[in-house]
Coordinates of C-alpha atoms in Angstrom, one line a residue:
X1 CA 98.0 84.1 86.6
X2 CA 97.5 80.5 87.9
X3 CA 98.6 80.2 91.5
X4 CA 100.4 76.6 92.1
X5 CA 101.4 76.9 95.5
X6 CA 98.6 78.6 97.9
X7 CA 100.9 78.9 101.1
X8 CA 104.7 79.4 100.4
X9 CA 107.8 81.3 101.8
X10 CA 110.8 83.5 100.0
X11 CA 114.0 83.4 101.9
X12 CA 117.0 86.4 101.8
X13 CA 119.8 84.9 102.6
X14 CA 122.7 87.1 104.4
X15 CA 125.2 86.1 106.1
X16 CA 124.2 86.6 109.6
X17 CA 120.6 87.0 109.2
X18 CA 117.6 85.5 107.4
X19 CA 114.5 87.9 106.2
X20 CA 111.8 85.4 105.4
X21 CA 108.6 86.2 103.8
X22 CA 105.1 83.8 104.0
X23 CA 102.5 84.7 101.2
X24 CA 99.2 82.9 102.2
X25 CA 96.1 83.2 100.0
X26 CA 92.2 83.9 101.7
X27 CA 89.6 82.1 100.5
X28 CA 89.2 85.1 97.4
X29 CA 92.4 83.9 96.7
X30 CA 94.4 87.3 97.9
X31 CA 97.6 86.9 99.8
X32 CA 98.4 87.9 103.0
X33 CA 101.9 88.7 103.5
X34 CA 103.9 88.0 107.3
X35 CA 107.5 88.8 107.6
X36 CA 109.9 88.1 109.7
X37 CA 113.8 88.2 110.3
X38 CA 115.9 85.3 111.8
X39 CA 119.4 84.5 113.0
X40 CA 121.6 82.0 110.9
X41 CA 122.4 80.1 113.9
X42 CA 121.5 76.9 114.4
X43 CA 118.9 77.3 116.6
X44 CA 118.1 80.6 115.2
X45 CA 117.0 78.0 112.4
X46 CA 115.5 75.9 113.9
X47 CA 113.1 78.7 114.8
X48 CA 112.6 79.7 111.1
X49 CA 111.4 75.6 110.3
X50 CA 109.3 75.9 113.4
X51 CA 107.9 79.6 112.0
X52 CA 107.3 78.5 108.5
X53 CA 106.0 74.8 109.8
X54 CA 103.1 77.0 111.7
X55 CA 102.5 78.5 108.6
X56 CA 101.3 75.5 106.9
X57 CA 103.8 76.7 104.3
X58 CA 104.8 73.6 101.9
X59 CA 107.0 75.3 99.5
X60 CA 110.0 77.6 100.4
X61 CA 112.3 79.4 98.1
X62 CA 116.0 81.1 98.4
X63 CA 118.8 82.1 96.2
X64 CA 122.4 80.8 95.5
X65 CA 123.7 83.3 97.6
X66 CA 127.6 82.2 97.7
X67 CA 127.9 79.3 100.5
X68 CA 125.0 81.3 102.8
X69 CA 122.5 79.4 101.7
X70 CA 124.1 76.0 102.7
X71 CA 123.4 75.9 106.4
X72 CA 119.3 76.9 105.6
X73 CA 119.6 74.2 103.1
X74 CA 120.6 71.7 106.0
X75 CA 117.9 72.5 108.4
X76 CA 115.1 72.8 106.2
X77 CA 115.5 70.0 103.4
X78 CA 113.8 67.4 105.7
X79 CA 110.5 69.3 106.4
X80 CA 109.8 71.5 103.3
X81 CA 109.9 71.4 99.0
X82 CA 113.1 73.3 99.1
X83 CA 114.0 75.1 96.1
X84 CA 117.0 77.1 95.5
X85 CA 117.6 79.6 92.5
X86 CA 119.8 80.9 90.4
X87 CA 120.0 84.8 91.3
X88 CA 120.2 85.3 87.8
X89 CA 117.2 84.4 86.8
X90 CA 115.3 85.7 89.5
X91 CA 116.3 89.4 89.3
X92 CA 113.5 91.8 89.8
X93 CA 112.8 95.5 88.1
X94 CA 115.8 98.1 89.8
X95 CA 115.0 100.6 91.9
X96 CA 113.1 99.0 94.9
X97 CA 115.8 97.0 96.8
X98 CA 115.5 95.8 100.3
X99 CA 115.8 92.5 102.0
X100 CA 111.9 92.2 102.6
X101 CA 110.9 93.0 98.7
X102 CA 113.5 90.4 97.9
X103 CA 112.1 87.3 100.0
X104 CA 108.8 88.8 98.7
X105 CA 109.6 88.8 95.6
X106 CA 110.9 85.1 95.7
X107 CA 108.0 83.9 97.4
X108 CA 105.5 85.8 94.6
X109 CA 107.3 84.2 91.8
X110 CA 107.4 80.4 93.7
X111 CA 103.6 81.4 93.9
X112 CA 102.9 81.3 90.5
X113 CA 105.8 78.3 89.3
X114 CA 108.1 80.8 88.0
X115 CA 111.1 79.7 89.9
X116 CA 113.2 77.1 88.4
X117 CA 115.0 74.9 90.6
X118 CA 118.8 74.4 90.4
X119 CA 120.4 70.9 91.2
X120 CA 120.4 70.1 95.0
X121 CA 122.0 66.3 95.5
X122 CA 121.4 64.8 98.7
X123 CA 123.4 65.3 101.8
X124 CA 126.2 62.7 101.4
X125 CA 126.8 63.7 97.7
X126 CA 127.0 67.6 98.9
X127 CA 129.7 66.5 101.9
X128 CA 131.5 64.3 99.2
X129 CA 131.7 67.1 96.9
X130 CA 133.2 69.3 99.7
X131 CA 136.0 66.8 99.9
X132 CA 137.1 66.5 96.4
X133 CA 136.5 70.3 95.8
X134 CA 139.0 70.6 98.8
X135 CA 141.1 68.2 97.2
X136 CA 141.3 70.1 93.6
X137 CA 142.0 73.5 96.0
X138 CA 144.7 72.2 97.7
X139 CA 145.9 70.7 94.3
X140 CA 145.4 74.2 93.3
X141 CA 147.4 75.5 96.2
X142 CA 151.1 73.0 95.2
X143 CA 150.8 74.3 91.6
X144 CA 151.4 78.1 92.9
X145 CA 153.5 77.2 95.9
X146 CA 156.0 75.2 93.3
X147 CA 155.8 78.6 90.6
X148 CA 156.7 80.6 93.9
X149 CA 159.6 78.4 94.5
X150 CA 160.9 78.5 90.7
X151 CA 160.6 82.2 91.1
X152 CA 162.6 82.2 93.9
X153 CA 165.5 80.0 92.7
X154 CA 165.5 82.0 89.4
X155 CA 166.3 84.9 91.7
X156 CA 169.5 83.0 92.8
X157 CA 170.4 82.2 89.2
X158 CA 169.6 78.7 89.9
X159 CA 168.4 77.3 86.3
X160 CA 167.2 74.3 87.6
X161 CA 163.8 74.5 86.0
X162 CA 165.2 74.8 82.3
X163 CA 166.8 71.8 83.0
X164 CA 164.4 69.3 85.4
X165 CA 160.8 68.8 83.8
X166 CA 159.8 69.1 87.8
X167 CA 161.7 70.9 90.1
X168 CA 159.8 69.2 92.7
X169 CA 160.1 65.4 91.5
X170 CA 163.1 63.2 92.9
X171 CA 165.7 64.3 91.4
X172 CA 164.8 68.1 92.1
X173 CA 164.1 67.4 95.8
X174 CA 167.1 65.9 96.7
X175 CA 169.5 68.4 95.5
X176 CA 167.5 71.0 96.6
X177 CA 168.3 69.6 100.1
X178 CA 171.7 69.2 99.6
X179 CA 172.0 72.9 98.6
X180 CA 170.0 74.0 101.9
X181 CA 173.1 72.1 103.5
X182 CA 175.1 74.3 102.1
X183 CA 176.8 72.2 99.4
X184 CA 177.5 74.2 96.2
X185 CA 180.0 72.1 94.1
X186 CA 178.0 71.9 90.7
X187 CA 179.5 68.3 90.4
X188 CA 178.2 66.9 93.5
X189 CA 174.9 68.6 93.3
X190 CA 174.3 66.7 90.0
X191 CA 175.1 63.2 91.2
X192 CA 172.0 63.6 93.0
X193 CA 170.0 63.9 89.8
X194 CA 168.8 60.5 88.0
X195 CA 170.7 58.3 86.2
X196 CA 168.6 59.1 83.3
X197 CA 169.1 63.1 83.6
X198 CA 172.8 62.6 83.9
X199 CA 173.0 60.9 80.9
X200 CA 171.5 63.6 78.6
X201 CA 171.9 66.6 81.0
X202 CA 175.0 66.3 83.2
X203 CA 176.7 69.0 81.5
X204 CA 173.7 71.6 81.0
X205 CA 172.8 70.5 84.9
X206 CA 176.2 71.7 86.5
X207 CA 176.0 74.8 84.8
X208 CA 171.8 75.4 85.6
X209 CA 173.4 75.2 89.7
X210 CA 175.7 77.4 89.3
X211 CA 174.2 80.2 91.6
X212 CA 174.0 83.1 94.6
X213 CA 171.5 81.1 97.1
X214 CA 172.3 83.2 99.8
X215 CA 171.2 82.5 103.5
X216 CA 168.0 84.5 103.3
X217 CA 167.0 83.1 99.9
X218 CA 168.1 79.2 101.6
X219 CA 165.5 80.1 104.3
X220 CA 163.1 81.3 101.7
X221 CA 163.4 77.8 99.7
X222 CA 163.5 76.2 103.0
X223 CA 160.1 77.5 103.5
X224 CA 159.0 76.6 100.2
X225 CA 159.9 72.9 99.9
X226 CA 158.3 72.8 103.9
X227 CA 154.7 74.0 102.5
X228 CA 154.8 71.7 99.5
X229 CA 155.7 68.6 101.4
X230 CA 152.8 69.4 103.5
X231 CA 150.6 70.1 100.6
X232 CA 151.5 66.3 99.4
X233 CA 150.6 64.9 102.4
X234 CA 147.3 66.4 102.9
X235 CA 146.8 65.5 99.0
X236 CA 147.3 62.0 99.9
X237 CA 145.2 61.9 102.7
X238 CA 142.5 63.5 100.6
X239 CA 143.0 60.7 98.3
X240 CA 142.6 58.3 100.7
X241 CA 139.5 59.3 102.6
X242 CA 138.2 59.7 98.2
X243 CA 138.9 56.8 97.4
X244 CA 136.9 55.4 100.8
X245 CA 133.9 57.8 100.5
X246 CA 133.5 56.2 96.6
X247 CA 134.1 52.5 96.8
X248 CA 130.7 51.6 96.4
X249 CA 131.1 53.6 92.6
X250 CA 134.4 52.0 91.7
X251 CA 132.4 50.5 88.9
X252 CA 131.1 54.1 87.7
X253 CA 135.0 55.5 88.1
X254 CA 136.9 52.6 86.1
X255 CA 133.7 53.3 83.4
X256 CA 135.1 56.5 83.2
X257 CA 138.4 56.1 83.6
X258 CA 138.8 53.9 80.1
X259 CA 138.8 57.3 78.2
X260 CA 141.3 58.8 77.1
X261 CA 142.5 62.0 79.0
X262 CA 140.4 61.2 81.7
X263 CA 142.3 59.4 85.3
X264 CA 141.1 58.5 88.3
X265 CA 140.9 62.1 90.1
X266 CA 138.9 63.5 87.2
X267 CA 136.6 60.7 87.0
X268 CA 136.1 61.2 90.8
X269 CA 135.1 64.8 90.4
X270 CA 132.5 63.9 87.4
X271 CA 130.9 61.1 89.9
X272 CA 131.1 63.8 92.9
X273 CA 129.2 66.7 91.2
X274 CA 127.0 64.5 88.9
X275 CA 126.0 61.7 90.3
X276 CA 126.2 58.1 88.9
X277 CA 122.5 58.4 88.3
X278 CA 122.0 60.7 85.2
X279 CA 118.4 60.2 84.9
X280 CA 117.7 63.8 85.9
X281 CA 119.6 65.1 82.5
X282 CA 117.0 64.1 79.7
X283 CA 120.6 64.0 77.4
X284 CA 124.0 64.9 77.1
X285 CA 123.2 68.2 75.9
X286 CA 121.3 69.2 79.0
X287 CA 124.3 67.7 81.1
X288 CA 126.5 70.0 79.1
X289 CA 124.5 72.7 79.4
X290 CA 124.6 72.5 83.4
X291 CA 128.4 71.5 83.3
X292 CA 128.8 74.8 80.9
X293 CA 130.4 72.6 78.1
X294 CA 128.2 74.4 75.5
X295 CA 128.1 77.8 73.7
X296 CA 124.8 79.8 75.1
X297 CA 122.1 81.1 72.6
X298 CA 122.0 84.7 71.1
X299 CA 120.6 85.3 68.1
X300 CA 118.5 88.3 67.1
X301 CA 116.6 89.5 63.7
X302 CA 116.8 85.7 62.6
X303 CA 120.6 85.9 62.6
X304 CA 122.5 83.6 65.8
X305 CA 125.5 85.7 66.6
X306 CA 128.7 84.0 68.1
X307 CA 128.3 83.8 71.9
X308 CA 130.8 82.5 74.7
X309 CA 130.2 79.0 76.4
X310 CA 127.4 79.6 78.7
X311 CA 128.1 79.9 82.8
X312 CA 127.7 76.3 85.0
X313 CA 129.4 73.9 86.6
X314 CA 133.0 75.3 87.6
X315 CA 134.2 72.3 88.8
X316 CA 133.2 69.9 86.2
X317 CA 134.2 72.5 83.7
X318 CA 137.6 72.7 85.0
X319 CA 138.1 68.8 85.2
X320 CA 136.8 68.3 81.6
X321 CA 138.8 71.1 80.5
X322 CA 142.4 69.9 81.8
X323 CA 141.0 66.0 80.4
X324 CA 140.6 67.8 77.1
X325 CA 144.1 68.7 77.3
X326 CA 145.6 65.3 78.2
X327 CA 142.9 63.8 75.4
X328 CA 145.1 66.1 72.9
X329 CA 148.6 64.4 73.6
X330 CA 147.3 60.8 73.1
X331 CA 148.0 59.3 69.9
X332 CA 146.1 56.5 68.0
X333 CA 142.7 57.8 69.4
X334 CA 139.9 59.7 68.0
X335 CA 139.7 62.5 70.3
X336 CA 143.6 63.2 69.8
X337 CA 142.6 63.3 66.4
X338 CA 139.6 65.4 67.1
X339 CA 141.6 68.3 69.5
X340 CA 144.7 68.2 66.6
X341 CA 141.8 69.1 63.5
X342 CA 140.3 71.6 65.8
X343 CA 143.2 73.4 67.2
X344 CA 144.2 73.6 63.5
X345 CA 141.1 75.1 62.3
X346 CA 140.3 77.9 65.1
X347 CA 143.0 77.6 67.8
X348 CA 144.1 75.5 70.8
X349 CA 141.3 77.0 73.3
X350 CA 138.4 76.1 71.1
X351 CA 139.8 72.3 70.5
X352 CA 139.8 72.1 74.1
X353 CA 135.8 73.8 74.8
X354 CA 135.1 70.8 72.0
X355 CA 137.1 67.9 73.2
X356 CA 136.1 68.8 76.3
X357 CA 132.2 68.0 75.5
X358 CA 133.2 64.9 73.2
X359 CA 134.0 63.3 77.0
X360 CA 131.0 64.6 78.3
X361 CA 128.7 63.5 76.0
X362 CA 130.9 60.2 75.9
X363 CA 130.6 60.1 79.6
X364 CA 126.7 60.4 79.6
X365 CA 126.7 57.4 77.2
X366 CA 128.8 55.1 79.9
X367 CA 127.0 55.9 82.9
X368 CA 123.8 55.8 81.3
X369 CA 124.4 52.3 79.4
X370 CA 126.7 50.8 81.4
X371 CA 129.5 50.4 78.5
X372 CA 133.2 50.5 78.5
X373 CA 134.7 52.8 76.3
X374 CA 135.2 51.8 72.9
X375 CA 137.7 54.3 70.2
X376 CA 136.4 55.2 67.3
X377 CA 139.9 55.2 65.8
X378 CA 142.0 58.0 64.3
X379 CA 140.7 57.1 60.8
X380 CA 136.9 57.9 61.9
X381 CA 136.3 61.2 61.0
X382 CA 137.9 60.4 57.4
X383 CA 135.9 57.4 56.9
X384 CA 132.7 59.5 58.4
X385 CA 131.7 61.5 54.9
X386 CA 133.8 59.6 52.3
X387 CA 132.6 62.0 49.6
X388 CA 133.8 64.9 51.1
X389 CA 136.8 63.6 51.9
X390 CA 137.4 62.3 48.0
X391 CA 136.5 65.7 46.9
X392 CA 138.6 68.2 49.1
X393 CA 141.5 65.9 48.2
X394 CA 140.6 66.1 44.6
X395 CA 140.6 69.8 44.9
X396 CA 143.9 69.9 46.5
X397 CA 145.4 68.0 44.0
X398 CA 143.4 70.4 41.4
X399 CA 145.0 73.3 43.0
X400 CA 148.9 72.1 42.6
X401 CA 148.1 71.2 38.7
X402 CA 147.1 67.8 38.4
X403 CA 144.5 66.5 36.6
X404 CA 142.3 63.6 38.6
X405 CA 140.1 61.4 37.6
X406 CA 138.6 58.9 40.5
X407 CA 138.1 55.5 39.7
X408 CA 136.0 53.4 42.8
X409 CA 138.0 49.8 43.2
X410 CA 136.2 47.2 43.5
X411 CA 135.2 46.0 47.5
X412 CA 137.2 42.7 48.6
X413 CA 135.2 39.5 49.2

């Protein structure tokens, strides 16, 4: 086997150590193996660079080992090819396990170009994406903290949640207050709702607060409404510093922001883990592949057998998974269309695994071309295969008992 790198290094990642192996080739082209285990320090690090820059190495490899592999990833970036791999794909034979075989074996297979390199961006993009991924968990964090609270109020047989669309929005904020004040007349707590709830809801509202909130469960609530404020002001802050950090791709976000089912936070999260350069994705089907938007490949004995969507991205999966879902609800636009014919055909979850890849592969097309968004309209996929369309409505129409004969009309000047 053809060796491609004469002098390179295998990392093991731990957590508190580093086991780091340097396979140099003689002039008969054997290599000699030196080993040796480092700190993850900072200067215990700085060390390793020094170590492997004495080596004359030039190529070093490690795995995606959780976040571990981050701070070697810092230090070494500037002086060394770095590569890091997926651990999948660079599992060796069971039954001989220990931190040196590993960084060996890493280094044997970057020997011989038999490690593929995942997606590294460069240090601002990685800190950007630390941000926004912060962001999305505190996001995350509300969205429980406001089910915890619904639990709890459904404890005191306050039904305020079958009544308020958000128990957390104005009108559920303020008389949540006023029953921590200890006000419990039904009729006073829903002249604090909006106008627009009293007119349709004032009677189903006075009977939703009639409840037991005793003092423990007020101090519970009280609790409750405290984390979530706090959780909205850090979100806003988040949003802030976002919004800073990407000004120079505002162009790349309002690109993206044009289709449907896809707002300002998701488009931030697609710029954040891709990139507005998408050179490095020959097409939209690589893209999806990374962003694991796209069923993997099984097949076996010339038959392809039916196979989930294939691990990547988490993040971008998750963002084009909740745009797929507002994409859905839009009316008048081809991918509401698209999600309704699916969800019809094999179920809500599937619409939104192919929705979800229409606006990535729409996506790919705008940042690649430079475009705004233009709808295909809801009439597109009709208009797409005319005679198929003629037919299965022929043999609809067959099926009740009628008897059809299609005559084309002439096309208008």
């Amino acid at each position: 086997m053809d060796v491609l790198h004469p002098c390179c290094a295998g990392l093991d990642v731990h957590k508190k150590t580093v086991v780091a192996c340097v396979l140099r080739s003689d002039a008969a082209g054997v290599p000699a193996r030196r080993v040796r285990t480092f700190g993850t320090m900072l200067d215990d690090l700085g060390q390793l660079r020094d170590w492997l820059a004495a080596a004359d190495c030039t190529h070093v490899v490690m795995e995606a080992t959780g976040v571990y592999w981050k701070p070697v990833y810092n230090v070494l970036e500037d002086a060394f090819t770095l590569l890091v791999a997926n651990a999948e794909h660079v599992k060796r034979v069971p039954g001989r396990k220990t931190d040196v075989s590993d960084a060996e074996w890493l280094a044997t297979l970057l020997r011989h170009g038999l490690v593929q390199a995942s997606f590294i961006p460069e240090r601002p993009q990685r800190e950007v994406r630390e941000l926004i991924r912060f962001r999305t968990s505190l996001i995350q964090d509300r969205a429980r903290a406001v089910n915890r609270l619904q639990k709890t109020l459904e404890g005191a047989n306050l039904k305020l949640a079958s009544v308020l669309t958000d128990i957390t929005g104005v009108s559920g904020q303020r008389i949540l207050d006023a029953l921590l004040r200890g006000e419990t007349d039904p009729e006073q707590l829903a002249e604090l709702a909006h106008w627009r709830v009293l007119q349709s809801k004032r009677g189903t509202l006075e009977r939703a607060l009639v409840g037991r909130l005793s003092d423990t469960l007020s101090f519970v609530v009280a609790q409750q409404l405290q984390q979530i404020r706090a959780l909205d002001d850090q979100i806003v802050a988040c949003d802030g510093r976002v919004g800073e950090e990407l000004r120079p791709f505002d162009a790349e976000i309002e690109l993206l922001d044009g289709i449907p089912g896809v707002g300002r936070r998701t488009a931030e999260v697609l710029i954040a883990e891709w990139g507005a350069d998408l050179s490095r994705f020959p097409s939209a089907g690589h893209l999806a592949a990374w962003s694991g938007m796209c069923p993997g490949n099984k097949a076996s004995g010339g038959k392809r057998q039916p196979v989930r969507t294939r691990k990547g991205n988490p993040w971008v999966r998750r963002s084009l998974t909740e745009a797929a879902w507002a994409a859905g609800r839009v009316k008048g636009s081809y991918l509401g269309v698209q999600f309704r014919r699916f969800a019809a055909r094999k179920g809500r979850k599937h619409a939104v695994v192919v929705v979800g890849h229409s606006i990535l592969t729409v996506a790919y097309y705008l940042l690649t071309h430079r475009v705004s968004y233009r709808d295909l309209g809801v009439e597109y996929l009709e208009t797409r295969d005319r005679d198929a369309t003629a037919r299965q409505a022929v043999k609809r129409l067959q099926a009740l008992g009628w008897d059809v004969r299609l005559t084309p009309c002439p096309v208008a000047a």
